[in-house]
């Protein structure tokens, strides 16, 4: 039996949930959850004018808001990760 299970909430379709995989390794589970968020952010990137816009689209229409269930608990928070990623996507390159 796997130690970790990912269930993703779809904000765009009434909060329905989808199973997104089972993992024995916590790092694999986190990487999969991050990939789900990354793909959801990319869906809305072209419509957004800023990181704040992107987060608004993600929070209202985000197709993937993954939660990781298992023990020991993993430190992954989809909205926190999405905020960091959105900020990085709109960051102005230095140099």
CSV table of N, CA, C and O in Angstrom, one decimal:
chain,number,residue,atom,x,y,z
A,1,UNK,N,0.8,-1.2,0.0
A,1,UNK,CA,0.0,0.0,0.0
A,1,UNK,C,0.9,1.3,0.0
A,1,UNK,O,1.9,1.3,0.7
A,2,UNK,N,0.5,2.2,-0.8
A,2,UNK,CA,1.3,3.4,-1.0
A,2,UNK,C,1.1,4.3,0.3
A,2,UNK,O,0.1,4.3,0.9
A,3,UNK,N,2.2,5.1,0.6
A,3,UNK,CA,2.2,5.9,1.8
A,3,UNK,C,1.5,7.2,1.5
A,3,UNK,O,0.9,7.8,2.4
A,4,UNK,N,1.5,7.7,0.2
A,4,UNK,CA,0.9,9.0,-0.1
A,4,UNK,C,0.0,8.9,-1.2
A,4,UNK,O,0.2,8.2,-2.2
A,5,UNK,N,-1.1,9.7,-1.1
A,5,UNK,CA,-2.1,9.7,-2.2
A,5,UNK,C,-2.4,11.2,-2.5
A,5,UNK,O,-2.6,12.0,-1.6
A,6,UNK,N,-2.5,11.5,-3.8
A,6,UNK,CA,-2.8,12.9,-4.2
A,6,UNK,C,-4.3,12.9,-4.7
A,6,UNK,O,-4.6,12.1,-5.6
A,7,UNK,N,-5.0,13.9,-4.2
A,7,UNK,CA,-6.4,14.1,-4.6
A,7,UNK,C,-6.4,15.6,-5.0
A,7,UNK,O,-5.9,16.5,-4.3
A,8,UNK,N,-6.9,15.9,-6.2
A,8,UNK,CA,-6.9,17.3,-6.7
A,8,UNK,C,-8.3,17.8,-6.8
A,8,UNK,O,-9.2,17.1,-7.3
A,9,UNK,N,-8.5,19.0,-6.3
A,9,UNK,CA,-9.8,19.7,-6.4
A,9,UNK,C,-9.8,20.5,-7.6
A,9,UNK,O,-8.9,21.2,-8.0
A,10,UNK,N,-10.9,20.5,-8.3
A,10,UNK,CA,-11.1,21.3,-9.5
A,10,UNK,C,-12.0,22.5,-9.2
A,10,UNK,O,-13.3,22.3,-9.1
A,11,UNK,N,-11.5,23.7,-9.0
A,11,UNK,CA,-12.3,24.9,-8.7
A,11,UNK,C,-13.2,25.3,-9.8
A,11,UNK,O,-14.2,26.0,-9.6
A,12,UNK,N,-12.8,25.0,-11.0
A,12,UNK,CA,-13.6,25.4,-12.2
A,12,UNK,C,-14.8,24.6,-12.4
A,12,UNK,O,-15.7,24.9,-13.2
A,13,UNK,N,-15.0,23.4,-11.7
A,13,UNK,CA,-16.1,22.6,-11.9
A,13,UNK,C,-16.8,22.2,-10.6
A,13,UNK,O,-17.0,21.0,-10.3
A,14,UNK,N,-17.1,23.2,-9.8
A,14,UNK,CA,-17.8,23.0,-8.6
A,14,UNK,C,-17.1,22.3,-7.5
A,14,UNK,O,-17.7,21.7,-6.6
A,15,UNK,N,-15.8,22.2,-7.5
A,15,UNK,CA,-15.0,21.6,-6.5
A,15,UNK,C,-15.0,20.1,-6.6
A,15,UNK,O,-14.7,19.4,-5.6
A,16,UNK,N,-15.2,19.5,-7.7
A,16,UNK,CA,-15.1,18.1,-7.9
A,16,UNK,C,-13.7,17.6,-7.6
A,16,UNK,O,-12.7,18.4,-7.8
A,17,UNK,N,-13.5,16.4,-7.2
A,17,UNK,CA,-12.2,15.9,-6.9
A,17,UNK,C,-11.8,14.8,-7.8
A,17,UNK,O,-12.7,14.1,-8.3
A,18,UNK,N,-10.5,14.7,-8.0
A,18,UNK,CA,-9.9,13.6,-8.9
A,18,UNK,C,-8.7,13.0,-8.2
A,18,UNK,O,-7.9,13.7,-7.7
A,19,UNK,N,-8.6,11.7,-8.3
A,19,UNK,CA,-7.4,11.0,-7.8
A,19,UNK,C,-6.3,11.3,-8.8
A,19,UNK,O,-6.5,11.1,-10.0
A,20,UNK,N,-5.1,11.6,-8.3
A,20,UNK,CA,-4.0,12.0,-9.2
A,20,UNK,C,-2.8,11.1,-8.9
A,20,UNK,O,-1.7,11.5,-9.4
A,21,UNK,N,-2.9,10.1,-8.2
A,21,UNK,CA,-1.8,9.1,-8.1
A,21,UNK,C,-1.5,8.8,-6.6
A,21,UNK,O,-1.9,9.4,-5.7
A,22,UNK,N,-0.8,7.6,-6.5
A,22,UNK,CA,-0.3,7.1,-5.2
A,22,UNK,C,1.2,6.9,-5.3
A,22,UNK,O,1.7,6.5,-6.3
A,23,UNK,N,1.9,7.3,-4.2
A,23,UNK,CA,3.3,7.3,-4.2
A,23,UNK,C,3.8,6.7,-2.9
A,23,UNK,O,3.3,7.0,-1.8
A,24,UNK,N,4.9,6.0,-3.0
A,24,UNK,CA,5.6,5.5,-1.8
A,24,UNK,C,6.6,6.5,-1.2
A,24,UNK,O,6.8,6.5,0.0
A,25,UNK,N,7.1,7.3,-2.1
A,25,UNK,CA,8.1,8.3,-1.8
A,25,UNK,C,7.5,9.7,-1.7
A,25,UNK,O,6.8,10.2,-2.6
A,26,UNK,N,7.7,10.4,-0.6
A,26,UNK,CA,7.2,11.8,-0.4
A,26,UNK,C,7.6,12.8,-1.4
A,26,UNK,O,6.9,13.6,-1.8
A,27,UNK,N,8.9,12.7,-1.8
A,27,UNK,CA,9.4,13.7,-2.7
A,27,UNK,C,8.8,13.5,-4.1
A,27,UNK,O,8.5,14.4,-4.8
A,28,UNK,N,8.5,12.2,-4.5
A,28,UNK,CA,7.8,12.0,-5.7
A,28,UNK,C,6.4,12.6,-5.7
A,28,UNK,O,5.9,13.2,-6.7
A,29,UNK,N,5.7,12.4,-4.5
A,29,UNK,CA,4.4,13.0,-4.4
A,29,UNK,C,4.4,14.5,-4.5
A,29,UNK,O,3.5,15.1,-5.2
A,30,UNK,N,5.4,15.1,-3.9
A,30,UNK,CA,5.5,16.6,-3.9
A,30,UNK,C,5.8,17.0,-5.4
A,30,UNK,O,5.2,18.0,-5.9
A,31,UNK,N,6.7,16.4,-6.1
A,31,UNK,CA,7.0,16.7,-7.5
A,31,UNK,C,5.7,16.6,-8.3
A,31,UNK,O,5.5,17.4,-9.2
A,32,UNK,N,5.0,15.6,-8.1
A,32,UNK,CA,3.7,15.4,-8.9
A,32,UNK,C,2.7,16.5,-8.6
A,32,UNK,O,2.1,17.1,-9.5
A,33,UNK,N,2.6,16.8,-7.4
A,33,UNK,CA,1.7,17.9,-7.0
A,33,UNK,C,2.1,19.3,-7.6
A,33,UNK,O,1.3,20.0,-8.1
A,34,UNK,N,3.4,19.5,-7.6
A,34,UNK,CA,4.0,20.7,-8.2
A,34,UNK,C,3.7,20.8,-9.7
A,34,UNK,O,3.3,21.8,-10.2
A,35,UNK,N,3.9,19.6,-10.3
A,35,UNK,CA,3.6,19.6,-11.8
A,35,UNK,C,2.2,19.8,-12.1
A,35,UNK,O,1.9,20.5,-13.1
A,36,UNK,N,1.3,19.3,-11.3
A,36,UNK,CA,-0.2,19.6,-11.5
A,36,UNK,C,-0.5,21.1,-11.4
A,36,UNK,O,-1.2,21.7,-12.2
A,37,UNK,N,0.1,21.8,-10.4
A,37,UNK,CA,-0.1,23.2,-10.2
A,37,UNK,C,0.5,23.9,-11.4
A,37,UNK,O,-0.1,24.9,-11.9
A,38,UNK,N,1.8,23.6,-11.8
A,38,UNK,CA,2.4,24.2,-12.9
A,38,UNK,C,1.6,24.2,-14.2
A,38,UNK,O,1.4,25.2,-14.8
A,39,UNK,N,1.0,23.0,-14.5
A,39,UNK,CA,0.2,22.9,-15.7
A,39,UNK,C,-1.1,23.7,-15.6
A,39,UNK,O,-1.5,24.3,-16.5
A,40,UNK,N,-1.7,23.8,-14.4
A,40,UNK,CA,-2.9,24.6,-14.2
A,40,UNK,C,-2.6,26.1,-14.4
A,40,UNK,O,-3.4,26.8,-15.0
A,41,UNK,N,-1.4,26.5,-13.8
A,41,UNK,CA,-1.1,27.9,-14.0
A,41,UNK,C,-0.8,28.2,-15.5
A,41,UNK,O,-1.2,29.3,-16.0
A,42,UNK,N,-0.2,27.3,-16.2
A,42,UNK,CA,0.1,27.6,-17.6
A,42,UNK,C,-1.2,27.7,-18.4
A,42,UNK,O,-1.2,28.4,-19.4
A,43,UNK,N,-2.3,27.0,-18.0
A,43,UNK,CA,-3.6,27.1,-18.7
A,43,UNK,C,-4.1,28.6,-18.7
A,43,UNK,O,-4.8,29.0,-19.6
A,44,UNK,N,-3.7,29.3,-17.7
A,44,UNK,CA,-4.3,30.7,-17.5
A,44,UNK,C,-3.2,31.8,-17.7
A,44,UNK,O,-3.6,33.0,-17.7
A,45,UNK,N,-2.0,31.4,-18.0
A,45,UNK,CA,-0.9,32.4,-18.1
A,45,UNK,C,-1.2,33.4,-19.2
A,45,UNK,O,-1.0,34.6,-19.0
A,46,UNK,N,-1.6,33.0,-20.3
A,46,UNK,CA,-1.8,33.9,-21.4
A,46,UNK,C,-2.9,35.0,-21.2
A,46,UNK,O,-2.9,36.1,-21.8
A,47,UNK,N,-3.8,34.7,-20.3
A,47,UNK,CA,-4.9,35.6,-20.0
A,47,UNK,C,-4.5,36.6,-18.9
A,47,UNK,O,-5.2,37.6,-18.7
A,48,UNK,N,-3.5,36.3,-18.1
A,48,UNK,CA,-3.1,37.1,-17.0
A,48,UNK,C,-2.2,38.2,-17.3
A,48,UNK,O,-1.3,38.0,-18.2
A,49,UNK,N,-2.3,39.3,-16.7
A,49,UNK,CA,-1.4,40.5,-16.9
A,49,UNK,C,-0.4,40.6,-15.8
A,49,UNK,O,0.5,41.4,-15.9
A,50,UNK,N,-0.6,39.9,-14.7
A,50,UNK,CA,0.3,39.9,-13.5
A,50,UNK,C,0.2,38.7,-12.7
A,50,UNK,O,-0.7,37.8,-12.9
A,51,UNK,N,1.1,38.5,-11.8
A,51,UNK,CA,1.0,37.3,-10.9
A,51,UNK,C,-0.3,37.3,-10.1
A,51,UNK,O,-0.9,36.3,-9.9
A,52,UNK,N,-0.8,38.5,-9.7
A,52,UNK,CA,-2.0,38.6,-9.0
A,52,UNK,C,-3.2,38.1,-9.9
A,52,UNK,O,-4.1,37.4,-9.4
A,53,UNK,N,-3.2,38.5,-11.1
A,53,UNK,CA,-4.2,38.1,-12.1
A,53,UNK,C,-4.2,36.5,-12.2
A,53,UNK,O,-5.2,35.9,-12.2
A,54,UNK,N,-3.0,36.0,-12.4
A,54,UNK,CA,-2.8,34.6,-12.5
A,54,UNK,C,-3.3,33.8,-11.3
A,54,UNK,O,-4.0,32.8,-11.4
A,55,UNK,N,-3.0,34.3,-10.1
A,55,UNK,CA,-3.5,33.7,-8.9
A,55,UNK,C,-5.0,33.8,-8.8
A,55,UNK,O,-5.7,32.8,-8.3
A,56,UNK,N,-5.6,34.9,-9.2
A,56,UNK,CA,-7.1,35.0,-9.2
A,56,UNK,C,-7.7,33.9,-10.1
A,56,UNK,O,-8.6,33.2,-9.7
A,57,UNK,N,-7.2,33.8,-11.3
A,57,UNK,CA,-7.7,32.8,-12.2
A,57,UNK,C,-7.5,31.4,-11.6
A,57,UNK,O,-8.4,30.6,-11.7
A,58,UNK,N,-6.3,31.2,-11.0
A,58,UNK,CA,-6.1,29.8,-10.4
A,58,UNK,C,-7.0,29.5,-9.3
A,58,UNK,O,-7.6,28.4,-9.2
A,59,UNK,N,-7.2,30.5,-8.4
A,59,UNK,CA,-8.1,30.3,-7.2
A,59,UNK,C,-9.5,30.1,-7.6
A,59,UNK,O,-10.3,29.4,-6.9
A,60,UNK,N,-10.0,30.8,-8.7
A,60,UNK,CA,-11.4,30.7,-9.1
A,60,UNK,C,-11.6,29.5,-10.1
A,60,UNK,O,-12.6,28.8,-10.0
A,61,UNK,N,-10.7,29.4,-11.0
A,61,UNK,CA,-10.9,28.4,-12.1
A,61,UNK,C,-9.9,27.3,-12.1
A,61,UNK,O,-9.9,26.5,-13.1
A,62,UNK,N,-9.0,27.3,-11.2
A,62,UNK,CA,-7.9,26.3,-11.2
A,62,UNK,C,-8.4,24.9,-11.3
A,62,UNK,O,-9.2,24.4,-10.5
A,63,UNK,N,-7.9,24.2,-12.3
A,63,UNK,CA,-8.3,22.8,-12.6
A,63,UNK,C,-7.6,21.8,-11.7
A,63,UNK,O,-8.0,20.6,-11.6
A,64,UNK,N,-6.5,22.2,-11.0
A,64,UNK,CA,-5.7,21.3,-10.2
A,64,UNK,C,-5.3,22.0,-8.9
A,64,UNK,O,-4.5,22.9,-8.9
A,65,UNK,N,-5.9,21.7,-7.8
A,65,UNK,CA,-5.5,22.1,-6.5
A,65,UNK,C,-5.2,20.9,-5.7
A,65,UNK,O,-6.1,20.4,-5.0
A,66,UNK,N,-4.0,20.3,-5.8
A,66,UNK,CA,-3.7,19.0,-5.2
A,66,UNK,C,-3.5,19.1,-3.7
A,66,UNK,O,-2.9,20.1,-3.2
A,67,UNK,N,-3.9,18.0,-3.1
A,67,UNK,CA,-3.7,17.8,-1.6
A,67,UNK,C,-3.1,16.5,-1.5
A,67,UNK,O,-3.5,15.5,-2.2
A,68,UNK,N,-2.1,16.4,-0.6
A,68,UNK,CA,-1.3,15.1,-0.4
A,68,UNK,C,-1.8,14.6,0.9
A,68,UNK,O,-1.6,15.2,1.9
A,69,UNK,N,-2.3,13.3,0.9
A,69,UNK,CA,-2.7,12.6,2.1
A,69,UNK,C,-1.7,11.5,2.4
A,69,UNK,O,-1.3,10.8,1.5
A,70,UNK,N,-1.3,11.4,3.6
A,70,UNK,CA,-0.4,10.3,4.0
A,70,UNK,C,0.3,10.7,5.3
A,70,UNK,O,0.3,11.8,5.7
A,71,UNK,N,1.0,9.7,5.8
A,71,UNK,CA,1.8,9.9,7.0
A,71,UNK,C,3.2,9.4,6.8
A,71,UNK,O,3.4,8.3,6.1
A,72,UNK,N,4.3,10.1,7.2
A,72,UNK,CA,4.2,11.4,7.9
A,72,UNK,C,3.7,12.5,6.9
A,72,UNK,O,4.0,12.4,5.7
A,73,UNK,N,3.0,13.5,7.5
A,73,UNK,CA,2.5,14.6,6.6
A,73,UNK,C,3.6,15.3,5.9
A,73,UNK,O,4.7,15.5,6.4
A,74,UNK,N,3.3,15.7,4.7
A,74,UNK,CA,4.3,16.4,3.9
A,74,UNK,C,3.9,17.9,3.9
A,74,UNK,O,2.8,18.3,3.9
A,75,UNK,N,5.0,18.7,3.8
A,75,UNK,CA,4.8,20.2,3.8
A,75,UNK,C,4.6,20.7,2.4
A,75,UNK,O,5.5,21.2,1.8
A,76,UNK,N,3.4,20.5,1.9
A,76,UNK,CA,3.1,21.0,0.5
A,76,UNK,C,1.7,21.7,0.6
A,76,UNK,O,0.7,21.1,1.1
A,77,UNK,N,1.7,23.0,0.2
A,77,UNK,CA,0.5,23.8,0.2
A,77,UNK,C,0.3,24.3,-1.2
A,77,UNK,O,1.1,25.1,-1.7
A,78,UNK,N,-0.7,23.8,-1.9
A,78,UNK,CA,-0.9,24.2,-3.3
A,78,UNK,C,-1.0,25.7,-3.6
A,78,UNK,O,-0.3,26.2,-4.5
A,79,UNK,N,-1.7,26.4,-2.8
A,79,UNK,CA,-1.9,27.9,-3.0
A,79,UNK,C,-0.5,28.6,-2.7
A,79,UNK,O,-0.2,29.5,-3.5
A,80,UNK,N,0.2,28.2,-1.7
A,80,UNK,CA,1.5,28.8,-1.4
A,80,UNK,C,2.5,28.5,-2.6
A,80,UNK,O,3.1,29.4,-3.1
A,81,UNK,N,2.5,27.3,-3.0
A,81,UNK,CA,3.4,26.9,-4.2
A,81,UNK,C,3.0,27.7,-5.4
A,81,UNK,O,3.8,28.2,-6.1
A,82,UNK,N,1.6,27.8,-5.7
A,82,UNK,CA,1.1,28.5,-6.9
A,82,UNK,C,1.5,30.0,-6.8
A,82,UNK,O,1.9,30.6,-7.8
A,83,UNK,N,1.5,30.6,-5.6
A,83,UNK,CA,1.8,32.0,-5.5
A,83,UNK,C,3.3,32.2,-5.8
A,83,UNK,O,3.7,33.1,-6.5
A,84,UNK,N,4.1,31.3,-5.3
A,84,UNK,CA,5.6,31.4,-5.6
A,84,UNK,C,5.9,31.3,-7.0
A,84,UNK,O,6.7,32.0,-7.6
A,85,UNK,N,5.2,30.3,-7.6
A,85,UNK,CA,5.4,30.0,-9.1
A,85,UNK,C,4.9,31.2,-9.9
A,85,UNK,O,5.5,31.6,-10.9
A,86,UNK,N,3.7,31.7,-9.6
A,86,UNK,CA,3.1,32.8,-10.3
A,86,UNK,C,4.1,34.0,-10.3
A,86,UNK,O,4.3,34.7,-11.3
A,87,UNK,N,4.6,34.3,-9.1
A,87,UNK,CA,5.5,35.4,-9.0
A,87,UNK,C,6.8,35.2,-9.8
A,87,UNK,O,7.3,36.1,-10.5
A,88,UNK,N,7.3,34.0,-9.9
A,88,UNK,CA,8.5,33.7,-10.7
A,88,UNK,C,8.1,33.8,-12.2
A,88,UNK,O,9.0,34.2,-12.9
A,89,UNK,N,6.9,33.4,-12.6
A,89,UNK,CA,6.6,33.5,-14.0
A,89,UNK,C,6.5,34.9,-14.5
A,89,UNK,O,6.7,35.2,-15.6
A,90,UNK,N,6.2,35.9,-13.6
A,90,UNK,CA,6.1,37.3,-14.0
A,90,UNK,C,7.3,38.1,-13.5
A,90,UNK,O,7.3,39.3,-13.7
A,91,UNK,N,8.3,37.4,-13.0
A,91,UNK,CA,9.5,38.2,-12.5
A,91,UNK,C,10.2,38.8,-13.7
A,91,UNK,O,10.4,38.1,-14.8
A,92,UNK,N,10.8,40.0,-13.5
A,92,UNK,CA,11.6,40.6,-14.5
A,92,UNK,C,13.0,40.1,-14.4
A,92,UNK,O,13.6,40.2,-13.3
A,93,UNK,N,13.6,39.6,-15.5
A,93,UNK,CA,14.9,39.1,-15.4
A,93,UNK,C,15.9,40.2,-15.0
A,93,UNK,O,15.8,41.3,-15.5
A,94,UNK,N,16.9,39.8,-14.2
A,94,UNK,CA,17.9,40.8,-13.8
A,94,UNK,C,19.0,40.7,-14.8
A,94,UNK,O,19.5,39.6,-15.2
A,95,UNK,N,19.5,41.9,-15.2
A,95,UNK,CA,20.7,41.8,-16.0
A,95,UNK,C,20.5,42.5,-17.3
A,95,UNK,O,20.9,42.7,-18.2
